Amino acid sequence: MDKFMFGRYIPGHSWVHKLDPRAKLVMSFMYIGVVFFANNFWTYLVMTALLLVSVLATAIPIGVFLRGLIPLFWLMIFTVLIQVFFGAGGHVYWQWGWLSVTHNGLTSAGLILMRFVLIILISTILTFSTQPLAIADGIESLLSPLRKLHFPVATLALMLSLALRFVPTLMDEAEKIMNAQRSRGVDFGAGGLRQRIKTIVPILIPLFVNAFNRAVDISTAMEARGYQDGEQRTKYRQLKWQRADTISFIVFVISLSAVIVIRYMS
Amino acid sequence: MAIIQVKNLSYKYHNSDTLAVDDVSFDIQAGDWVAIVGHNGSGKSTLAKLLIGLMPAQEGVITIDGQELSEQTVWQIREKVGMVFQNPDNQFVGATVADDVAFGMENRQVDRETMQERVTYALKQVDMLDYQQREPANLSGGQKQRVALAGVIAIAPKILILDEATSMLDPRGRREILQTIKRLKDELNLTVLSITHDIDEAASADRILVIDDGHFIEEDDPNSIFSHGSALIEMGLDVPFSEKLKLALSTRGLDVPATYQDEGSLVDWLRTLRSTK
């Protein structure tokens, strides 16, 4: 579990850490959108430069970011190889049966790899520098225009924040159940696929039953504390848009528009 | 004046044949600390849920602070009553300590400045101010219950109901939270109704209400209740340590006093016994 860095939050006090989650969410989405416009050396140069500046601004060592790429390593290799061997068109360097390495194949493989890395890194910046709660707040705030369409934004936000709050609790519980079942002789991770799936059942069922009981308790406690679904509530936590957000946002908008301009100029 | 009045209250779960609460009536005076005791499954927790309308009773009338509980008044009544439940994890709604304390106020549409003030105030009262930004996963059971208590204080209720609030805590956490509640009760002029089978918690109450299998058995002050000694044990209840010692002494032929004595007065009695021998 410790090696799995993707989607983690790393506490800090950097420029990026202090940004408004809404700003970070929007900037990440814009960046991911524009990645697909980038198609030549100069556009990728701008994209990479923007990413590097953001990475540096998080004050998190680059090694940690690279470790975030490890779980997706095989997926990257797989897509790149498919592109290399099945890409058609341009100068043919090598051919064997229906496999061929062509100029276009190599270029598109390079592009895909580049896009992969850029998208993963920008989302890693978001998750490394933003608490899950702040992300939930940001999503709620960004979705709030949907209220006009009678979309239950507040309910969704409460569900999201409750879900996030119970992730560690449920993880603890799963661990406890696993150990309890181990002590009764269940051998996890042994045997073939069928056997392994069978050993999951004694974890899953108690976990589900407990989750149901928990849900009943929580809803009782919430009701006792005056929660009425669909009623207006005030909010304790508030997001504040600051100057740093505006500055970062402008930097992103300018750089990303530059990418699009370069693409259509050349 | 009685702040809680319960008259002929009955409740039956739809999948059960017997009444969980059977024709129970009692009054609780404002400012009192009342403990409801009874063995597991005697209907105590059901009673607590009925009191704030989490379940509708089939029969009987509940009046809280002059207002009769009904579908129309249930939310107004919940404004006046704060409740702390048993499981520390399953009542922690907020993402952090401060958020959890604010939850009840958010529901009452308190504005943000007031909320911030009251969160600080409530956390200071339970001595958890330094933990404001902590997440529940990093808190002990006793700390979570203190946060739950702070959430109740923040809405300034008149009545505090503890539904076995200390039963999942270790002895130290239990002592700490009871001390805090005792202090708050006097400072905020609360009426406390504690549902418990912890005998020390019951012993610190002004009055004790005994419930057995949904029936109301009796109501009296702790001294009189505990002097029943063995009758309580037969009901599946525990008795304080001093009472157990008295029972053990009487089976060994010692002529122990019939009235209830706490540990201090029992020690005194033993001393005088020794000196007169």
Coordinates of C-alpha atoms in Angstrom, one line a residue:
Chain A
M1 CA 0.0 0.0 0.0
D2 CA 2.8 2.4 0.9
K3 CA 4.2 2.3 -2.6
F4 CA 1.0 3.4 -4.1
M5 CA 1.3 7.1 -4.5
F6 CA -1.3 7.8 -7.1
G7 CA -4.2 9.7 -5.7
R8 CA -2.6 10.4 -2.3
Y9 CA -2.4 13.7 -0.5
I10 CA 0.9 15.0 0.7
P11 CA 0.6 17.8 3.3
G12 CA 2.5 20.9 2.6
H13 CA 2.5 24.7 2.6
S14 CA 3.6 25.5 -1.0
W15 CA 2.0 27.9 -3.5
V16 CA 0.1 25.1 -5.1
H17 CA -1.1 23.7 -1.7
K18 CA -2.6 27.0 -0.8
L19 CA -4.5 27.4 -4.1
D20 CA -8.3 27.2 -4.1
P21 CA -9.4 23.7 -5.0
R22 CA -11.8 25.1 -7.6
A23 CA -8.9 26.8 -9.3
K24 CA -6.9 23.6 -9.3
L25 CA -9.7 21.5 -10.6
V26 CA -10.5 23.9 -13.4
M27 CA -6.8 24.3 -14.3
S28 CA -6.3 20.6 -14.4
F29 CA -9.3 20.0 -16.6
M30 CA -8.2 22.8 -19.0
Y31 CA -4.8 21.3 -19.1
I32 CA -6.0 17.8 -19.9
G33 CA -8.3 19.3 -22.6
V34 CA -5.5 21.2 -24.2
V35 CA -3.1 18.2 -24.1
F36 CA -5.1 16.8 -27.0
F37 CA -4.5 19.9 -29.1
A38 CA -0.7 19.7 -28.7
N39 CA 0.8 18.0 -31.8
N40 CA 4.3 19.3 -32.4
F41 CA 7.6 20.1 -30.7
W42 CA 6.7 23.7 -29.7
T43 CA 3.3 22.9 -28.3
Y44 CA 4.7 20.1 -26.2
L45 CA 7.5 22.3 -25.1
V46 CA 5.0 24.8 -23.7
M47 CA 2.9 22.1 -22.1
T48 CA 6.0 20.5 -20.5
A49 CA 7.3 23.8 -19.3
L50 CA 3.9 24.7 -17.7
L51 CA 3.9 21.3 -16.0
L52 CA 7.4 21.6 -14.7
V53 CA 6.7 25.0 -13.2
S54 CA 3.6 23.6 -11.5
V55 CA 5.6 20.6 -10.2
L56 CA 8.3 22.9 -8.8
A57 CA 5.6 25.1 -7.2
T58 CA 4.3 22.2 -5.2
A59 CA 7.7 21.9 -3.4
I60 CA 7.3 18.1 -3.5
P61 CA 10.4 16.2 -4.8
I62 CA 10.2 15.1 -8.4
G63 CA 11.0 11.5 -7.4
V64 CA 7.7 11.3 -5.6
F65 CA 5.9 12.3 -8.8
L66 CA 7.8 9.7 -10.8
R67 CA 6.8 7.0 -8.2
G68 CA 3.2 8.0 -8.9
L69 CA 3.8 6.9 -12.5
I70 CA 4.9 3.4 -11.5
P71 CA 1.5 1.7 -11.2
L72 CA 0.6 2.9 -14.7
F73 CA 4.0 1.8 -16.2
W74 CA 2.7 -1.4 -17.8
L75 CA -0.3 0.4 -19.3
M76 CA 2.0 3.0 -20.9
I77 CA 4.3 0.3 -22.3
F78 CA 1.4 -1.6 -23.7
T79 CA -0.2 1.4 -25.5
V80 CA 3.1 2.6 -26.8
L81 CA 4.0 -0.9 -28.2
I82 CA 0.6 -1.1 -29.9
Q83 CA 1.1 2.3 -31.5
V84 CA 4.7 1.4 -32.6
F85 CA 3.8 -1.9 -34.3
F86 CA 0.4 -1.2 -35.7
G87 CA 0.8 2.4 -36.7
A88 CA 0.7 2.7 -40.5
G89 CA 1.9 5.3 -43.0
G90 CA 5.2 7.1 -43.7
H91 CA 8.6 5.6 -44.1
V92 CA 8.7 1.9 -43.3
Y93 CA 11.8 1.1 -41.1
W94 CA 11.1 -2.5 -40.4
Q95 CA 8.5 -5.1 -41.3
W96 CA 7.6 -8.6 -40.3
G97 CA 4.3 -10.1 -41.4
W98 CA 1.6 -7.7 -40.4
L99 CA 3.8 -6.0 -37.8
S100 CA 5.7 -2.9 -39.0
V101 CA 7.5 0.0 -37.6
T102 CA 6.8 3.1 -39.5
H103 CA 7.6 6.7 -39.2
N104 CA 4.0 7.7 -38.4
G105 CA 3.8 4.8 -35.9
L106 CA 6.8 6.0 -34.0
T107 CA 5.6 9.6 -34.0
S108 CA 2.1 8.8 -32.7
A109 CA 3.6 6.4 -30.1
G110 CA 5.8 9.3 -28.9
L111 CA 2.8 11.6 -28.8
I112 CA 0.7 9.1 -26.8
L113 CA 3.5 8.5 -24.3
M114 CA 3.9 12.2 -23.9
R115 CA 0.2 12.8 -23.4
F116 CA 0.0 10.0 -20.9
V117 CA 2.8 11.3 -18.8
L118 CA 1.5 14.9 -18.9
I119 CA -2.1 13.9 -18.0
I120 CA -1.0 11.7 -15.1
L121 CA 1.4 14.2 -13.7
I122 CA -1.1 17.1 -13.8
S123 CA -3.7 15.0 -12.0
T124 CA -1.0 13.9 -9.5
I125 CA -0.3 17.5 -8.8
L126 CA -4.0 18.0 -8.0
T127 CA -4.2 15.0 -5.7
F128 CA -0.8 15.5 -4.0
S129 CA -1.5 19.1 -3.2
T130 CA -5.3 19.1 -2.3
Q131 CA -7.0 17.3 0.6
P132 CA -9.8 15.0 -0.6
L133 CA -12.2 17.1 1.4
A134 CA -11.1 20.3 -0.4
I135 CA -11.6 18.4 -3.7
A136 CA -15.1 17.5 -2.6
D137 CA -15.8 21.1 -1.7
G138 CA -14.4 22.3 -5.0
I139 CA -16.6 19.8 -7.0
E140 CA -19.6 20.9 -5.0
S141 CA -18.9 24.6 -5.8
L142 CA -18.3 23.9 -9.4
L143 CA -21.5 21.9 -9.8
S144 CA -23.6 24.5 -8.0
P145 CA -24.9 26.0 -11.3
L146 CA -26.7 22.6 -11.8
R147 CA -28.9 23.6 -8.9
K148 CA -31.0 25.6 -11.5
L149 CA -31.7 22.3 -13.2
H150 CA -32.9 20.8 -9.8
F151 CA -29.9 18.6 -9.6
P152 CA -29.4 17.8 -5.8
V153 CA -25.9 19.3 -5.5
A154 CA -26.0 19.7 -1.7
T155 CA -27.1 16.1 -1.2
L156 CA -24.4 14.9 -3.6
A157 CA -21.8 16.9 -1.7
L158 CA -22.8 15.5 1.6
M159 CA -22.7 12.0 0.2
L160 CA -19.2 12.7 -1.2
S161 CA -17.9 14.1 2.1
L162 CA -19.4 11.2 4.1
A163 CA -17.9 8.7 1.7
L164 CA -14.5 10.3 2.1
R165 CA -14.8 10.5 5.8
F166 CA -15.5 6.8 6.1
V167 CA -12.8 5.6 3.7
P168 CA -10.2 5.2 6.5
T169 CA -12.8 3.8 8.9
L170 CA -13.8 1.2 6.5
M171 CA -10.2 0.4 5.6
D172 CA -9.5 -0.2 9.3
E173 CA -12.5 -2.4 9.5
A174 CA -11.6 -4.4 6.5
E175 CA -8.2 -5.0 8.0
K176 CA -9.7 -6.1 11.3
I177 CA -12.1 -8.5 9.5
M178 CA -9.2 -9.9 7.5
N179 CA -7.1 -10.5 10.5
A180 CA -10.1 -12.0 12.4
Q181 CA -10.7 -14.4 9.4
R182 CA -7.0 -15.2 9.2
S183 CA -7.0 -16.1 12.9
R184 CA -9.8 -18.5 12.0
G185 CA -7.8 -20.1 9.3
V186 CA -8.7 -18.3 6.1
D187 CA -5.6 -18.1 3.8
F188 CA -5.8 -15.0 1.7
G189 CA -3.9 -14.9 -1.6
A190 CA -3.3 -18.6 -1.7
G191 CA -4.4 -21.0 -4.4
G192 CA -5.8 -20.4 -7.9
L193 CA -8.1 -17.7 -9.0
R194 CA -11.3 -19.6 -7.9
Q195 CA -9.9 -20.2 -4.5
R196 CA -8.8 -16.6 -4.1
I197 CA -12.2 -15.2 -5.1
K198 CA -13.8 -17.6 -2.5
T199 CA -11.6 -16.2 0.3
I200 CA -12.9 -12.7 -0.5
V201 CA -16.4 -13.6 0.6
P202 CA -15.7 -13.8 4.3
I203 CA -14.4 -10.3 4.1
L204 CA -17.0 -8.8 1.9
I205 CA -20.1 -10.0 3.6
P206 CA -19.3 -8.8 7.2
L207 CA -18.0 -5.6 5.6
F208 CA -21.3 -5.0 3.8
V209 CA -23.4 -5.9 6.9
N210 CA -21.4 -3.6 9.0
A211 CA -21.7 -0.8 6.4
F212 CA -25.5 -1.2 6.5
N213 CA -25.6 -1.0 10.3
R214 CA -23.3 2.0 10.2
A215 CA -25.5 3.7 7.7
V216 CA -28.6 3.2 10.0
D217 CA -26.6 4.6 13.0
I218 CA -25.4 7.6 11.0
S219 CA -28.7 8.5 9.6
T220 CA -30.2 8.3 13.1
A221 CA -27.5 10.5 14.5
M222 CA -27.8 13.0 11.6
E223 CA -31.6 13.2 12.1
A224 CA -31.2 13.7 15.9
R225 CA -28.9 16.6 15.1
G226 CA -31.5 18.3 13.0
Y227 CA -30.6 17.2 9.5
Q228 CA -33.5 17.3 7.1
D229 CA -32.9 16.3 3.5
G230 CA -33.5 19.0 0.9
E231 CA -33.7 21.7 3.5
Q232 CA -31.5 24.8 3.3
R233 CA -28.4 24.6 5.3
T234 CA -25.6 27.1 5.9
K235 CA -22.0 26.1 5.3
Y236 CA -19.2 26.1 7.9
R237 CA -16.5 25.6 5.4
Q238 CA -16.0 28.2 2.7
L239 CA -13.7 28.4 -0.2
K240 CA -11.9 31.6 -0.7
W241 CA -10.6 32.7 -4.1
Q242 CA -7.4 34.7 -3.6
R243 CA -4.9 36.6 -5.6
A244 CA -2.6 33.6 -6.0
D245 CA -5.6 31.8 -7.6
T246 CA -6.1 34.6 -10.1
I247 CA -2.4 34.8 -11.0
S248 CA -2.1 31.0 -11.5
F249 CA -5.2 30.9 -13.5
I250 CA -4.0 33.7 -15.8
V251 CA -0.7 31.9 -16.3
F252 CA -2.5 28.8 -17.2
V253 CA -4.9 30.5 -19.6
I254 CA -2.1 32.3 -21.4
S255 CA 0.1 29.3 -21.8
L256 CA -2.7 27.0 -22.9
S257 CA -4.0 29.5 -25.4
A258 CA -0.4 29.8 -26.7
V259 CA -0.5 26.1 -27.3
I260 CA -3.7 26.3 -29.3
V261 CA -2.4 29.3 -31.3
I262 CA 0.9 27.5 -32.1
R263 CA -1.0 24.5 -33.3
Y264 CA -3.1 26.4 -35.8
M265 CA -0.4 28.7 -36.9
S266 CA 2.0 26.0 -38.0
Chain B
M1 CA -41.9 22.0 36.5
A2 CA -41.3 18.8 34.7
I3 CA -39.3 19.4 31.5
I4 CA -39.9 15.8 30.2
Q5 CA -43.3 14.2 30.7
V6 CA -44.0 10.7 29.5
K7 CA -47.5 9.3 29.8
N8 CA -48.5 5.7 29.1
L9 CA -45.9 5.3 26.4
S10 CA -45.9 2.0 24.4
Y11 CA -43.9 0.9 21.5
K12 CA -43.7 -2.4 19.6
Y13 CA -41.2 -3.2 16.8
H14 CA -43.1 -4.5 13.8
N15 CA -41.1 -7.8 13.7
S16 CA -41.7 -8.5 17.4
D17 CA -44.5 -9.9 19.5
T18 CA -43.8 -8.2 22.7
L19 CA -43.8 -4.5 23.5
A20 CA -40.3 -3.0 23.6
V21 CA -41.7 -0.2 25.8
D22 CA -44.8 -1.1 27.8
D23 CA -47.0 1.6 29.3
V24 CA -44.2 3.7 30.7
S25 CA -44.9 6.9 32.5
F26 CA -42.5 9.3 34.3
D27 CA -41.6 12.9 34.8
I28 CA -38.2 14.5 34.7
Q29 CA -37.7 17.8 36.5
A30 CA -35.7 20.6 34.9
G31 CA -32.1 20.7 36.0
D32 CA -32.0 17.1 37.2
W33 CA -29.6 14.4 36.2
V34 CA -31.7 11.2 35.7
A35 CA -30.2 7.8 34.8
I36 CA -32.3 5.2 33.1
V37 CA -30.9 1.8 33.9
G38 CA -31.9 -1.6 32.7
H39 CA -30.2 -4.7 31.3
N40 CA -29.5 -5.1 27.5
G41 CA -32.7 -5.2 25.5
S42 CA -34.8 -3.8 28.3
G43 CA -36.0 -1.0 26.0
K44 CA -33.8 1.9 27.2
S45 CA -32.5 2.9 23.8
T46 CA -35.9 2.5 22.3
L47 CA -37.2 4.9 24.9
A48 CA -34.4 7.4 24.0
K49 CA -35.3 7.3 20.3
L50 CA -39.0 7.7 21.1
L51 CA -38.3 10.8 23.2
I52 CA -37.0 12.8 20.2
G53 CA -39.4 11.3 17.7
L54 CA -36.9 9.2 15.8
M55 CA -39.6 6.5 15.9
P56 CA -43.2 7.3 16.4
A57 CA -44.8 5.7 19.5
Q58 CA -47.9 3.6 19.0
E59 CA -49.4 4.9 22.2
G60 CA -48.8 7.5 24.8
V61 CA -48.0 11.2 25.0
I62 CA -44.5 12.7 25.3
T63 CA -44.3 16.4 26.3
I64 CA -41.0 18.1 26.2
D65 CA -40.6 21.6 27.6
G66 CA -44.3 22.2 27.4
Q67 CA -44.5 21.0 23.8
E68 CA -46.3 17.8 22.9
L69 CA -44.3 15.6 20.5
S70 CA -46.0 15.2 17.2
E71 CA -45.1 15.2 13.5
Q72 CA -45.5 19.0 13.5
T73 CA -43.4 19.7 16.5
V74 CA -40.7 17.1 16.1
W75 CA -38.1 19.5 14.6
Q76 CA -38.8 22.1 17.2
I77 CA -38.3 19.6 20.0
R78 CA -35.1 18.4 18.5
E79 CA -33.8 22.0 18.8
K80 CA -34.1 21.7 22.5
V81 CA -32.6 18.2 22.8
G82 CA -29.1 17.2 22.2
M83 CA -28.3 13.5 21.9
V84 CA -25.0 11.6 22.2
F85 CA -25.1 8.0 20.9
Q86 CA -23.1 4.9 21.7
N87 CA -20.8 4.4 18.8
P88 CA -18.2 7.2 18.5
D89 CA -17.5 6.4 14.9
N90 CA -21.0 6.2 13.7
Q91 CA -22.1 9.6 14.8
F92 CA -19.1 11.5 13.5
V93 CA -20.6 13.1 10.4
G94 CA -18.1 15.9 9.7
A95 CA -14.9 15.5 7.8
T96 CA -12.9 17.1 10.6
V97 CA -13.5 17.9 14.2
A98 CA -14.6 21.5 13.5
D99 CA -16.9 20.4 10.7
D100 CA -18.6 17.8 12.9
V101 CA -19.3 20.4 15.7
A102 CA -20.7 22.7 13.1
F103 CA -23.0 20.1 11.5
G104 CA -25.9 20.7 13.9
M105 CA -25.7 24.5 13.4
E106 CA -25.5 24.1 9.6
N107 CA -28.8 22.3 9.8
R108 CA -30.3 25.2 11.8
Q109 CA -29.0 27.7 9.3
V110 CA -26.8 29.5 11.8
D111 CA -24.7 32.1 9.9
R112 CA -21.0 31.4 9.5
E113 CA -19.5 34.0 11.9
T114 CA -21.7 32.7 14.8
M115 CA -20.8 29.1 13.8
Q116 CA -17.1 29.8 14.1
E117 CA -17.5 31.4 17.5
R118 CA -19.6 28.6 18.8
V119 CA -17.3 25.9 17.4
T120 CA -14.4 27.4 19.3
Y121 CA -16.5 27.9 22.4
A122 CA -17.9 24.3 22.3
L123 CA -14.5 22.7 21.6
K124 CA -12.9 24.7 24.5
Q125 CA -15.7 23.4 26.8
V126 CA -14.7 19.8 26.0
D127 CA -11.0 20.6 25.9
M128 CA -10.6 19.6 22.2
L129 CA -9.7 23.0 20.8
D130 CA -6.2 21.9 19.7
Y131 CA -7.7 19.1 17.6
Q132 CA -10.0 21.3 15.4
Q133 CA -8.5 20.3 12.1
R134 CA -8.0 16.6 12.9
E135 CA -9.8 13.9 11.1
P136 CA -11.8 11.3 13.0
A137 CA -9.5 8.5 11.9
N138 CA -6.8 10.1 14.1
L139 CA -8.9 10.4 17.3
S140 CA -9.4 8.0 20.1
G141 CA -12.9 6.8 21.1
G142 CA -13.1 9.1 24.1
Q143 CA -12.0 12.1 22.0
K144 CA -14.7 11.4 19.4
Q145 CA -17.3 11.3 22.1
R146 CA -16.1 14.6 23.4
V147 CA -16.5 16.0 19.9
A148 CA -20.0 14.6 19.7
L149 CA -20.7 16.4 23.0
A150 CA -19.2 19.6 21.7
G151 CA -21.6 19.3 18.7
V152 CA -24.5 19.1 21.2
I153 CA -23.2 22.1 23.3
A154 CA -22.9 24.2 20.1
I155 CA -26.6 24.1 19.6
A156 CA -27.3 25.1 23.2
P157 CA -30.0 22.5 24.1
K158 CA -32.0 22.4 27.3
I159 CA -31.9 18.7 27.5
L160 CA -28.9 16.3 27.0
I161 CA -29.7 12.7 26.3
L162 CA -26.8 10.2 26.6
D163 CA -27.7 7.0 24.9
E164 CA -25.1 4.7 26.4
A165 CA -22.6 7.3 25.4
T166 CA -19.8 5.9 27.4
S167 CA -20.3 2.2 26.8
M168 CA -17.7 1.8 24.1
L169 CA -15.0 3.8 26.0
D170 CA -12.2 2.6 28.3
P171 CA -12.5 3.4 32.0
R172 CA -10.4 6.6 31.7
G173 CA -12.3 8.0 28.7
R174 CA -15.5 7.2 30.5
R175 CA -14.5 9.1 33.7
E176 CA -13.2 12.0 31.7
I177 CA -16.4 12.4 29.7
L178 CA -18.6 12.1 32.7
Q179 CA -16.6 14.8 34.5
T180 CA -17.0 17.0 31.5
I181 CA -20.7 16.4 31.4
K182 CA -21.1 17.1 35.1
R183 CA -19.4 20.4 34.8
L184 CA -21.3 21.4 31.7
K185 CA -24.6 20.5 33.3
D186 CA -24.1 23.0 36.0
E187 CA -22.6 25.7 33.8
L188 CA -25.2 25.5 31.1
N189 CA -28.1 24.5 33.4
L190 CA -28.9 21.4 31.4
T191 CA -31.2 18.6 32.2
V192 CA -29.4 15.3 31.7
L193 CA -31.0 12.0 30.9
S194 CA -28.4 9.3 30.7
I195 CA -29.3 5.9 29.5
T196 CA -26.8 3.5 30.7
H197 CA -25.8 0.2 32.3
D198 CA -22.6 1.7 33.7
I199 CA -23.3 1.7 37.4
D200 CA -20.9 4.5 38.3
E201 CA -22.7 6.7 35.8
A202 CA -26.0 5.8 37.4
A203 CA -24.6 6.4 40.8
S204 CA -23.7 10.0 40.0
A205 CA -27.3 10.8 38.9
D206 CA -29.8 12.6 41.1
R207 CA -32.5 10.1 40.3
I208 CA -32.5 6.6 38.8
L209 CA -35.3 5.1 36.8
V210 CA -35.3 1.3 36.5
I211 CA -36.7 -0.4 33.5
D212 CA -37.0 -4.1 33.0
D213 CA -38.2 -5.7 29.8
G214 CA -40.0 -2.6 28.7
H215 CA -41.7 -2.1 32.1
F216 CA -41.2 0.8 34.4
I217 CA -40.1 -0.7 37.7
E218 CA -39.4 2.2 40.0
E219 CA -37.9 5.6 40.3
D220 CA -35.9 6.8 43.2
D221 CA -32.6 8.4 44.3
P222 CA -29.5 6.2 43.9
N223 CA -29.2 5.5 47.6
S224 CA -32.6 3.9 47.8
I225 CA -32.2 2.1 44.5
F226 CA -28.9 0.6 45.3
S227 CA -30.0 -0.6 48.7
H228 CA -32.1 -3.2 46.9
G229 CA -28.8 -4.9 46.3
S230 CA -29.6 -8.5 45.2
A231 CA -32.9 -7.6 43.6
L232 CA -31.0 -5.5 41.1
I233 CA -28.6 -8.3 40.3
E234 CA -31.6 -10.6 39.7
M235 CA -32.8 -8.0 37.1
G236 CA -29.6 -8.4 35.3
L237 CA -28.2 -5.2 36.6
D238 CA -24.9 -4.5 38.2
V239 CA -24.5 -2.9 41.7
P240 CA -21.7 -0.6 42.8
F241 CA -18.6 -2.1 44.2
S242 CA -19.4 -1.1 47.8
E243 CA -22.7 -2.9 47.5
K244 CA -21.0 -6.1 46.2
L245 CA -18.6 -5.9 49.1
K246 CA -21.5 -5.6 51.5
L247 CA -23.2 -8.7 50.0
A248 CA -19.9 -10.7 50.2
L249 CA -19.5 -9.6 53.9
S250 CA -23.1 -10.5 54.8
T251 CA -22.7 -14.0 53.3
R252 CA -19.7 -14.3 55.7
G253 CA -21.9 -13.5 58.6
L254 CA -21.3 -9.8 59.1
D255 CA -24.2 -7.6 60.0
V256 CA -23.9 -5.0 57.3
P257 CA -26.0 -1.8 57.3
A258 CA -29.2 -2.1 55.2
T259 CA -28.9 1.3 53.5
Y260 CA -26.8 2.1 50.5
Q261 CA -23.3 3.3 51.2
D262 CA -20.7 4.6 48.8
E263 CA -17.1 3.5 49.1
G264 CA -16.1 6.3 51.5
S265 CA -18.9 5.6 54.0
L266 CA -18.4 1.9 53.8
V267 CA -14.7 2.4 54.7
D268 CA -15.8 4.5 57.7
W269 CA -18.3 1.9 58.8
L270 CA -15.6 -0.8 58.6
R271 CA -13.3 1.4 60.7
T272 CA -15.8 1.9 63.4
L273 CA -16.6 -1.8 63.3
R274 CA -12.9 -2.6 63.9
S275 CA -12.5 -0.1 66.7
T276 CA -15.5 -1.3 68.6
K277 CA -14.4 -4.9 68.4

